[in-house]
Amino acid sequence: AAEVGIHETHVLKDVVKKLKLPENTLLDNVLTVLYHAATSTNKVKDRMKAQSVIQDLKETKLRNEENEPVIQFCDKIIEAILTPKVDPNDLNFEQSKRDDYLDASHVWKEKKMNTEKGYVISNKLKNFLIAGMEIKMHSKKHGIMDTYLHVSKNLKNIVWTKGIGGKAKSMGTWRMRRVKAGTKLSEDFKLKGKGGYKTKIPLEERAFCICGEDITLSLECATESMRNRWIKALEALKLHHREHKKLATDFVRE
């Protein structure tokens, strides 16, 4: 509905005009609306490019050069507009073939101690993790809030934001110890508050935890199938990292 509205009305132009108002007390709200648009669909992203929204955001940064939060928010929106959205339904997780998993053992050839076939994460799972998506995070301190979860392009960091448009935080992939479905591993899920998805599906069937060395991320998806995709992709990432660590440390003694 939002995609149709943006394409068939002048709502996007009207929102962008608000950026140029002097002493705009609604600037945070305007930027939030633009961020949600920029993270919706690829058609909306293309529409925003065509209407020079990126240039308007750059001009907004210049007008607010002493306001660091506004500058960071504008940069986040620009990055979202320029990043194509990957539709998980097009990745065909259940139809992956053996060819999707590459043999990493040939990298070191005879110097590799373990000659068994290694594992390299498939492009489908890699694209899913890098693109990321907006889900819910549960926290004792902040309650239930929106967060944008994704993995860095080099697959070395799991990144999430503290609220939409908030400061990004990260955890090294090598610090991830386990990914577990359900709510039993985290006390954060016991809090009841506003902000969760409005659905009849129990939280236990949509929640999962990413457990690191010194932090546990308590996350909630809108559906069980989406939760399962995240678990599948993160487990593959953990296996991928473990294999690359072997390749970097296992050598034949000369």
PDB file of N, CA and C in Angstrom, residues 20-105:
ATOM      1  N   LYS A  20      13.152  21.402   4.239  1.00  0.00           N
ATOM      2  CA  LYS A  20      13.681  22.727   3.941  1.00  0.00           C
ATOM      3  C   LYS A  20      13.094  23.832   4.803  1.00  0.00           C
ATOM      4  N   LEU A  21      12.149  23.488   5.672  1.00  0.00           N
ATOM      5  CA  LEU A  21      11.541  24.499   6.526  1.00  0.00           C
ATOM      6  C   LEU A  21      12.533  24.965   7.588  1.00  0.00           C
ATOM      7  N   PRO A  22      12.649  26.284   7.842  1.00  0.00           N
ATOM      8  CA  PRO A  22      13.551  26.775   8.890  1.00  0.00           C
ATOM      9  C   PRO A  22      13.026  26.404  10.269  1.00  0.00           C
ATOM     10  N   GLU A  23      13.960  26.029  11.160  1.00  0.00           N
ATOM     11  CA  GLU A  23      13.611  25.655  12.535  1.00  0.00           C
ATOM     12  C   GLU A  23      12.500  24.613  12.559  1.00  0.00           C
ATOM     13  N   ASN A  24      12.707  23.578  11.802  1.00  0.00           N
ATOM     14  CA  ASN A  24      11.696  22.530  11.665  1.00  0.00           C
ATOM     15  C   ASN A  24      11.689  21.639  12.903  1.00  0.00           C
ATOM     16  N   THR A  25      10.667  21.794  13.736  1.00  0.00           N
ATOM     17  CA  THR A  25      10.580  20.992  14.964  1.00  0.00           C
ATOM     18  C   THR A  25      10.188  19.548  14.681  1.00  0.00           C
ATOM     19  N   LEU A  26       9.727  19.280  13.466  1.00  0.00           N
ATOM     20  CA  LEU A  26       9.304  17.923  13.096  1.00  0.00           C
ATOM     21  C   LEU A  26      10.362  17.201  12.283  1.00  0.00           C
ATOM     22  N   LEU A  27      11.608  17.709  12.301  1.00  0.00           N
ATOM     23  CA  LEU A  27      12.662  17.136  11.459  1.00  0.00           C
ATOM     24  C   LEU A  27      12.885  15.655  11.753  1.00  0.00           C
ATOM     25  N   ASP A  28      12.906  15.272  13.028  1.00  0.00           N
ATOM     26  CA  ASP A  28      13.113  13.870  13.387  1.00  0.00           C
ATOM     27  C   ASP A  28      12.011  12.993  12.811  1.00  0.00           C
ATOM     28  N   ASN A  29      10.768  13.479  12.864  1.00  0.00           N
ATOM     29  CA  ASN A  29       9.644  12.707  12.319  1.00  0.00           C
ATOM     30  C   ASN A  29       9.749  12.573  10.810  1.00  0.00           C
ATOM     31  N   VAL A  30      10.166  13.651  10.147  1.00  0.00           N
ATOM     32  CA  VAL A  30      10.312  13.623   8.685  1.00  0.00           C
ATOM     33  C   VAL A  30      11.403  12.624   8.284  1.00  0.00           C
ATOM     34  N   LEU A  31      12.524  12.651   8.984  1.00  0.00           N
ATOM     35  CA  LEU A  31      13.615  11.719   8.676  1.00  0.00           C
ATOM     36  C   LEU A  31      13.201  10.275   8.939  1.00  0.00           C
ATOM     37  N   THR A  32      12.409  10.058   9.984  1.00  0.00           N
ATOM     38  CA  THR A  32      11.933   8.702  10.286  1.00  0.00           C
ATOM     39  C   THR A  32      11.033   8.181   9.167  1.00  0.00           C
ATOM     40  N   VAL A  33      10.151   9.044   8.656  1.00  0.00           N
ATOM     41  CA  VAL A  33       9.275   8.651   7.544  1.00  0.00           C
ATOM     42  C   VAL A  33      10.111   8.298   6.316  1.00  0.00           C
ATOM     43  N   LEU A  34      11.113   9.105   6.013  1.00  0.00           N
ATOM     44  CA  LEU A  34      11.972   8.843   4.847  1.00  0.00           C
ATOM     45  C   LEU A  34      12.760   7.549   5.030  1.00  0.00           C
ATOM     46  N   TYR A  35      13.183   7.267   6.258  1.00  0.00           N
ATOM     47  CA  TYR A  35      13.934   6.031   6.501  1.00  0.00           C
ATOM     48  C   TYR A  35      13.049   4.805   6.276  1.00  0.00           C
ATOM     49  N   HIS A  36      11.813   4.858   6.756  1.00  0.00           N
ATOM     50  CA  HIS A  36      10.902   3.727   6.546  1.00  0.00           C
ATOM     51  C   HIS A  36      10.634   3.539   5.043  1.00  0.00           C
ATOM     52  N   ALA A  37      10.523   4.640   4.319  1.00  0.00           N
ATOM     53  CA  ALA A  37      10.323   4.537   2.871  1.00  0.00           C
ATOM     54  C   ALA A  37      11.545   3.920   2.210  1.00  0.00           C
ATOM     55  N   ALA A  38      12.729   4.336   2.644  1.00  0.00           N
ATOM     56  CA  ALA A  38      13.979   3.862   2.037  1.00  0.00           C
ATOM     57  C   ALA A  38      14.256   2.393   2.322  1.00  0.00           C
ATOM     58  N   THR A  39      13.630   1.834   3.343  1.00  0.00           N
ATOM     59  CA  THR A  39      13.849   0.422   3.683  1.00  0.00           C
ATOM     60  C   THR A  39      12.650  -0.445   3.303  1.00  0.00           C
ATOM     61  N   SER A  40      11.723   0.094   2.490  1.00  0.00           N
ATOM     62  CA  SER A  40      10.515  -0.669   2.150  1.00  0.00           C
ATOM     63  C   SER A  40      10.730  -1.570   0.937  1.00  0.00           C
ATOM     64  N   THR A  41      10.679  -1.020  -0.289  1.00  0.00           N
ATOM     65  CA  THR A  41      10.812  -1.848  -1.491  1.00  0.00           C
ATOM     66  C   THR A  41      11.773  -1.188  -2.471  1.00  0.00           C
ATOM     67  N   ASN A  42      12.242  -1.975  -3.421  1.00  0.00           N
ATOM     68  CA  ASN A  42      13.174  -1.438  -4.416  1.00  0.00           C
ATOM     69  C   ASN A  42      12.505  -0.393  -5.314  1.00  0.00           C
ATOM     70  N   LYS A  43      11.215  -0.530  -5.574  1.00  0.00           N
ATOM     71  CA  LYS A  43      10.507   0.456  -6.391  1.00  0.00           C
ATOM     72  C   LYS A  43      10.464   1.803  -5.693  1.00  0.00           C
ATOM     73  N   VAL A  44      10.271   1.776  -4.369  1.00  0.00           N
ATOM     74  CA  VAL A  44      10.265   3.021  -3.609  1.00  0.00           C
ATOM     75  C   VAL A  44      11.664   3.639  -3.600  1.00  0.00           C
ATOM     76  N   LYS A  45      12.692   2.796  -3.460  1.00  0.00           N
ATOM     77  CA  LYS A  45      14.068   3.297  -3.499  1.00  0.00           C
ATOM     78  C   LYS A  45      14.338   4.000  -4.829  1.00  0.00           C
ATOM     79  N   ASP A  46      13.912   3.374  -5.934  1.00  0.00           N
ATOM     80  CA  ASP A  46      14.114   3.974  -7.255  1.00  0.00           C
ATOM     81  C   ASP A  46      13.359   5.293  -7.376  1.00  0.00           C
ATOM     82  N   ARG A  47      12.160   5.334  -6.799  1.00  0.00           N
ATOM     83  CA  ARG A  47      11.368   6.561  -6.834  1.00  0.00           C
ATOM     84  C   ARG A  47      12.073   7.687  -6.077  1.00  0.00           C
ATOM     85  N   MET A  48      12.664   7.347  -4.957  1.00  0.00           N
ATOM     86  CA  MET A  48      13.372   8.334  -4.146  1.00  0.00           C
ATOM     87  C   MET A  48      14.610   8.848  -4.878  1.00  0.00           C
ATOM     88  N   LYS A  49      15.290   7.958  -5.610  1.00  0.00           N
ATOM     89  CA  LYS A  49      16.439   8.391  -6.412  1.00  0.00           C
ATOM     90  C   LYS A  49      15.989   9.342  -7.510  1.00  0.00           C
ATOM     91  N   ALA A  50      14.887   8.983  -8.186  1.00  0.00           N
ATOM     92  CA  ALA A  50      14.395   9.790  -9.305  1.00  0.00           C
ATOM     93  C   ALA A  50      13.962  11.182  -8.855  1.00  0.00           C
ATOM     94  N   GLN A  51      13.474  11.303  -7.632  1.00  0.00           N
ATOM     95  CA  GLN A  51      13.012  12.588  -7.125  1.00  0.00           C
ATOM     96  C   GLN A  51      14.092  13.335  -6.333  1.00  0.00           C
ATOM     97  N   SER A  52      15.349  12.906  -6.504  1.00  0.00           N
ATOM     98  CA  SER A  52      16.509  13.616  -5.919  1.00  0.00           C
ATOM     99  C   SER A  52      16.437  13.738  -4.406  1.00  0.00           C
ATOM    100  N   VAL A  53      15.896  12.711  -3.751  1.00  0.00           N
ATOM    101  CA  VAL A  53      15.816  12.738  -2.294  1.00  0.00           C
ATOM    102  C   VAL A  53      17.218  12.720  -1.679  1.00  0.00           C
ATOM    103  N   ILE A  54      18.154  12.018  -2.320  1.00  0.00           N
ATOM    104  CA  ILE A  54      19.526  11.954  -1.805  1.00  0.00           C
ATOM    105  C   ILE A  54      20.149  13.343  -1.762  1.00  0.00           C
ATOM    106  N   GLN A  55      19.958  14.124  -2.826  1.00  0.00           N
ATOM    107  CA  GLN A  55      20.492  15.479  -2.861  1.00  0.00           C
ATOM    108  C   GLN A  55      19.847  16.351  -1.776  1.00  0.00           C
ATOM    109  N   ASP A  56      18.552  16.187  -1.575  1.00  0.00           N
ATOM    110  CA  ASP A  56      17.855  16.943  -0.523  1.00  0.00           C
ATOM    111  C   ASP A  56      18.402  16.602   0.856  1.00  0.00           C
ATOM    112  N   LEU A  57      18.741  15.330   1.053  1.00  0.00           N
ATOM    113  CA  LEU A  57      19.305  14.915   2.339  1.00  0.00           C
ATOM    114  C   LEU A  57      20.699  15.498   2.542  1.00  0.00           C
ATOM    115  N   LYS A  58      21.480  15.562   1.465  1.00  0.00           N
ATOM    116  CA  LYS A  58      22.816  16.165   1.556  1.00  0.00           C
ATOM    117  C   LYS A  58      22.714  17.652   1.913  1.00  0.00           C
ATOM    118  N   GLU A  59      21.731  18.329   1.335  1.00  0.00           N
ATOM    119  CA  GLU A  59      21.528  19.742   1.665  1.00  0.00           C
ATOM    120  C   GLU A  59      21.059  19.906   3.111  1.00  0.00           C
ATOM    121  N   THR A  60      20.268  18.952   3.585  1.00  0.00           N
ATOM    122  CA  THR A  60      19.831  18.977   4.980  1.00  0.00           C
ATOM    123  C   THR A  60      21.025  18.825   5.916  1.00  0.00           C
ATOM    124  N   LYS A  61      21.979  17.994   5.549  1.00  0.00           N
ATOM    125  CA  LYS A  61      23.195  17.827   6.353  1.00  0.00           C
ATOM    126  C   LYS A  61      23.969  19.140   6.456  1.00  0.00           C
ATOM    127  N   LEU A  62      24.045  19.864   5.339  1.00  0.00           N
ATOM    128  CA  LEU A  62      24.765  21.148   5.336  1.00  0.00           C
ATOM    129  C   LEU A  62      24.062  22.175   6.230  1.00  0.00           C
ATOM    130  N   ARG A  63      22.731  22.167   6.204  1.00  0.00           N
ATOM    131  CA  ARG A  63      21.981  23.119   7.017  1.00  0.00           C
ATOM    132  C   ARG A  63      22.054  22.776   8.504  1.00  0.00           C
ATOM    133  N   ASN A  64      22.386  21.540   8.803  1.00  0.00           N
ATOM    134  CA  ASN A  64      22.449  21.093  10.203  1.00  0.00           C
ATOM    135  C   ASN A  64      23.842  20.555  10.524  1.00  0.00           C
ATOM    136  N   GLU A  65      24.856  21.260  10.043  1.00  0.00           N
ATOM    137  CA  GLU A  65      26.224  20.755  10.184  1.00  0.00           C
ATOM    138  C   GLU A  65      26.700  20.664  11.628  1.00  0.00           C
ATOM    139  N   GLU A  66      26.015  21.328  12.547  1.00  0.00           N
ATOM    140  CA  GLU A  66      26.388  21.240  13.959  1.00  0.00           C
ATOM    141  C   GLU A  66      25.529  20.228  14.718  1.00  0.00           C
ATOM    142  N   ASN A  67      24.615  19.585  14.012  1.00  0.00           N
ATOM    143  CA  ASN A  67      23.725  18.614  14.643  1.00  0.00           C
ATOM    144  C   ASN A  67      24.124  17.206  14.189  1.00  0.00           C
ATOM    145  N   GLU A  68      24.988  16.573  14.970  1.00  0.00           N
ATOM    146  CA  GLU A  68      25.541  15.277  14.585  1.00  0.00           C
ATOM    147  C   GLU A  68      24.479  14.182  14.431  1.00  0.00           C
ATOM    148  N   PRO A  69      23.475  14.080  15.329  1.00  0.00           N
ATOM    149  CA  PRO A  69      22.445  13.045  15.150  1.00  0.00           C
ATOM    150  C   PRO A  69      21.695  13.173  13.819  1.00  0.00           C
ATOM    151  N   VAL A  70      21.410  14.406  13.394  1.00  0.00           N
ATOM    152  CA  VAL A  70      20.721  14.611  12.118  1.00  0.00           C
ATOM    153  C   VAL A  70      21.604  14.177  10.960  1.00  0.00           C
ATOM    154  N   ILE A  71      22.897  14.521  11.032  1.00  0.00           N
ATOM    155  CA  ILE A  71      23.841  14.127   9.970  1.00  0.00           C
ATOM    156  C   ILE A  71      23.920  12.611   9.860  1.00  0.00           C
ATOM    157  N   GLN A  72      24.011  11.924  11.001  1.00  0.00           N
ATOM    158  CA  GLN A  72      24.093  10.457  10.995  1.00  0.00           C
ATOM    159  C   GLN A  72      22.813   9.837  10.444  1.00  0.00           C
ATOM    160  N   PHE A  73      21.668  10.422  10.799  1.00  0.00           N
ATOM    161  CA  PHE A  73      20.382   9.896  10.327  1.00  0.00           C
ATOM    162  C   PHE A  73      20.275  10.068   8.811  1.00  0.00           C
ATOM    163  N   CYS A  74      20.703  11.227   8.300  1.00  0.00           N
ATOM    164  CA  CYS A  74      20.672  11.465   6.850  1.00  0.00           C
ATOM    165  C   CYS A  74      21.561  10.456   6.124  1.00  0.00           C
ATOM    166  N   ASP A  75      22.749  10.203   6.666  1.00  0.00           N
ATOM    167  CA  ASP A  75      23.665   9.226   6.054  1.00  0.00           C
ATOM    168  C   ASP A  75      23.039   7.839   6.044  1.00  0.00           C
ATOM    169  N   LYS A  76      22.313   7.496   7.113  1.00  0.00           N
ATOM    170  CA  LYS A  76      21.682   6.174   7.191  1.00  0.00           C
ATOM    171  C   LYS A  76      20.580   6.032   6.133  1.00  0.00           C
ATOM    172  N   ILE A  77      19.834   7.108   5.909  1.00  0.00           N
ATOM    173  CA  ILE A  77      18.772   7.081   4.900  1.00  0.00           C
ATOM    174  C   ILE A  77      19.372   6.964   3.505  1.00  0.00           C
ATOM    175  N   ILE A  78      20.434   7.725   3.248  1.00  0.00           N
ATOM    176  CA  ILE A  78      21.102   7.667   1.937  1.00  0.00           C
ATOM    177  C   ILE A  78      21.620   6.258   1.665  1.00  0.00           C
ATOM    178  N   GLU A  79      22.242   5.657   2.679  1.00  0.00           N
ATOM    179  CA  GLU A  79      22.751   4.288   2.531  1.00  0.00           C
ATOM    180  C   GLU A  79      21.613   3.309   2.249  1.00  0.00           C
ATOM    181  N   ALA A  80      20.466   3.494   2.929  1.00  0.00           N
ATOM    182  CA  ALA A  80      19.312   2.609   2.726  1.00  0.00           C
ATOM    183  C   ALA A  80      18.754   2.752   1.306  1.00  0.00           C
ATOM    184  N   ILE A  81      18.725   3.979   0.793  1.00  0.00           N
ATOM    185  CA  ILE A  81      18.225   4.200  -0.572  1.00  0.00           C
ATOM    186  C   ILE A  81      19.121   3.501  -1.592  1.00  0.00           C
ATOM    187  N   LEU A  82      20.420   3.545  -1.359  1.00  0.00           N
ATOM    188  CA  LEU A  82      21.393   3.003  -2.317  1.00  0.00           C
ATOM    189  C   LEU A  82      21.585   1.496  -2.190  1.00  0.00           C
ATOM    190  N   THR A  83      21.044   0.896  -1.116  1.00  0.00           N
ATOM    191  CA  THR A  83      21.214  -0.545  -0.899  1.00  0.00           C
ATOM    192  C   THR A  83      19.994  -1.305  -1.405  1.00  0.00           C
ATOM    193  N   PRO A  84      20.153  -2.133  -2.441  1.00  0.00           N
ATOM    194  CA  PRO A  84      19.007  -2.896  -2.956  1.00  0.00           C
ATOM    195  C   PRO A  84      18.460  -3.834  -1.893  1.00  0.00           C
ATOM    196  N   LYS A  85      17.157  -3.982  -1.880  1.00  0.00           N
ATOM    197  CA  LYS A  85      16.510  -4.869  -0.905  1.00  0.00           C
ATOM    198  C   LYS A  85      16.395  -6.271  -1.484  1.00  0.00           C
ATOM    199  N   VAL A  86      16.807  -7.266  -0.711  1.00  0.00           N
ATOM    200  CA  VAL A  86      16.717  -8.664  -1.135  1.00  0.00           C
ATOM    201  C   VAL A  86      15.455  -9.263  -0.542  1.00  0.00           C
ATOM    202  N   ASP A  87      14.596  -9.796  -1.381  1.00  0.00           N
ATOM    203  CA  ASP A  87      13.368 -10.435  -0.915  1.00  0.00           C
ATOM    204  C   ASP A  87      13.690 -11.873  -0.515  1.00  0.00           C
ATOM    205  N   PRO A  88      13.574 -12.221   0.772  1.00  0.00           N
ATOM    206  CA  PRO A  88      13.898 -13.579   1.225  1.00  0.00           C
ATOM    207  C   PRO A  88      13.111 -14.650   0.480  1.00  0.00           C
ATOM    208  N   ASN A  89      11.909 -14.313   0.002  1.00  0.00           N
ATOM    209  CA  ASN A  89      11.096 -15.303  -0.705  1.00  0.00           C
ATOM    210  C   ASN A  89      11.707 -15.696  -2.048  1.00  0.00           C
ATOM    211  N   ASP A  90      12.615 -14.845  -2.571  1.00  0.00           N
ATOM    212  CA  ASP A  90      13.250 -15.141  -3.846  1.00  0.00           C
ATOM    213  C   ASP A  90      14.544 -15.926  -3.692  1.00  0.00           C
ATOM    214  N   LEU A  91      14.948 -16.184  -2.444  1.00  0.00           N
ATOM    215  CA  LEU A  91      16.238 -16.837  -2.241  1.00  0.00           C
ATOM    216  C   LEU A  91      16.150 -18.358  -2.289  1.00  0.00           C
ATOM    217  N   ASN A  92      14.925 -18.907  -2.185  1.00  0.00           N
ATOM    218  CA  ASN A  92      14.716 -20.359  -2.295  1.00  0.00           C
ATOM    219  C   ASN A  92      15.618 -21.143  -1.342  1.00  0.00           C
ATOM    220  N   PHE A  93      15.490 -20.867  -0.046  1.00  0.00           N
ATOM    221  CA  PHE A  93      16.336 -21.542   0.937  1.00  0.00           C
ATOM    222  C   PHE A  93      16.157 -23.066   0.901  1.00  0.00           C
ATOM    223  N   GLU A  94      14.920 -23.480   0.659  1.00  0.00           N
ATOM    224  CA  GLU A  94      14.647 -24.911   0.717  1.00  0.00           C
ATOM    225  C   GLU A  94      15.066 -25.634  -0.563  1.00  0.00           C
ATOM    226  N   GLN A  95      15.489 -24.882  -1.586  1.00  0.00           N
ATOM    227  CA  GLN A  95      15.838 -25.502  -2.855  1.00  0.00           C
ATOM    228  C   GLN A  95      17.323 -25.363  -3.179  1.00  0.00           C
ATOM    229  N   SER A  96      18.140 -25.142  -2.171  1.00  0.00           N
ATOM    230  CA  SER A  96      19.574 -24.991  -2.417  1.00  0.00           C
ATOM    231  C   SER A  96      20.163 -26.307  -2.921  1.00  0.00           C
ATOM    232  N   LYS A  97      21.088 -26.197  -3.836  1.00  0.00           N
ATOM    233  CA  LYS A  97      21.708 -27.369  -4.454  1.00  0.00           C
ATOM    234  C   LYS A  97      23.113 -27.575  -3.894  1.00  0.00           C
ATOM    235  N   ARG A  98      23.669 -28.714  -4.181  1.00  0.00           N
ATOM    236  CA  ARG A  98      25.004 -29.015  -3.678  1.00  0.00           C
ATOM    237  C   ARG A  98      26.027 -28.037  -4.238  1.00  0.00           C
ATOM    238  N   ASP A  99      25.783 -27.547  -5.454  1.00  0.00           N
ATOM    239  CA  ASP A  99      26.719 -26.615  -6.092  1.00  0.00           C
ATOM    240  C   ASP A  99      26.775 -25.273  -5.376  1.00  0.00           C
ATOM    241  N   ASP A 100      25.769 -24.975  -4.525  1.00  0.00           N
ATOM    242  CA  ASP A 100      25.763 -23.708  -3.801  1.00  0.00           C
ATOM    243  C   ASP A 100      26.861 -23.667  -2.739  1.00  0.00           C
ATOM    244  N   TYR A 101      27.366 -24.833  -2.343  1.00  0.00           N
ATOM    245  CA  TYR A 101      28.358 -24.905  -1.275  1.00  0.00           C
ATOM    246  C   TYR A 101      29.713 -25.240  -1.895  1.00  0.00           C
ATOM    247  N   LEU A 102      30.598 -24.270  -1.866  1.00  0.00           N
ATOM    248  CA  LEU A 102      31.869 -24.398  -2.556  1.00  0.00           C
ATOM    249  C   LEU A 102      32.891 -25.158  -1.725  1.00  0.00           C
ATOM    250  N   ASP A 103      33.835 -25.759  -2.384  1.00  0.00           N
ATOM    251  CA  ASP A 103      34.906 -26.483  -1.714  1.00  0.00           C
ATOM    252  C   ASP A 103      36.020 -25.500  -1.382  1.00  0.00           C
ATOM    253  N   ALA A 104      36.248 -25.289  -0.079  1.00  0.00           N
ATOM    254  CA  ALA A 104      37.273 -24.323   0.334  1.00  0.00           C
ATOM    255  C   ALA A 104      38.634 -24.981   0.535  1.00  0.00           C
ATOM    256  N   SER A 105      38.696 -26.305   0.514  1.00  0.00           N
ATOM    257  CA  SER A 105      39.943 -26.991   0.860  1.00  0.00           C
ATOM    258  C   SER A 105      41.044 -26.773  -0.174  1.00  0.00           C
TER     259      SER A 105
END
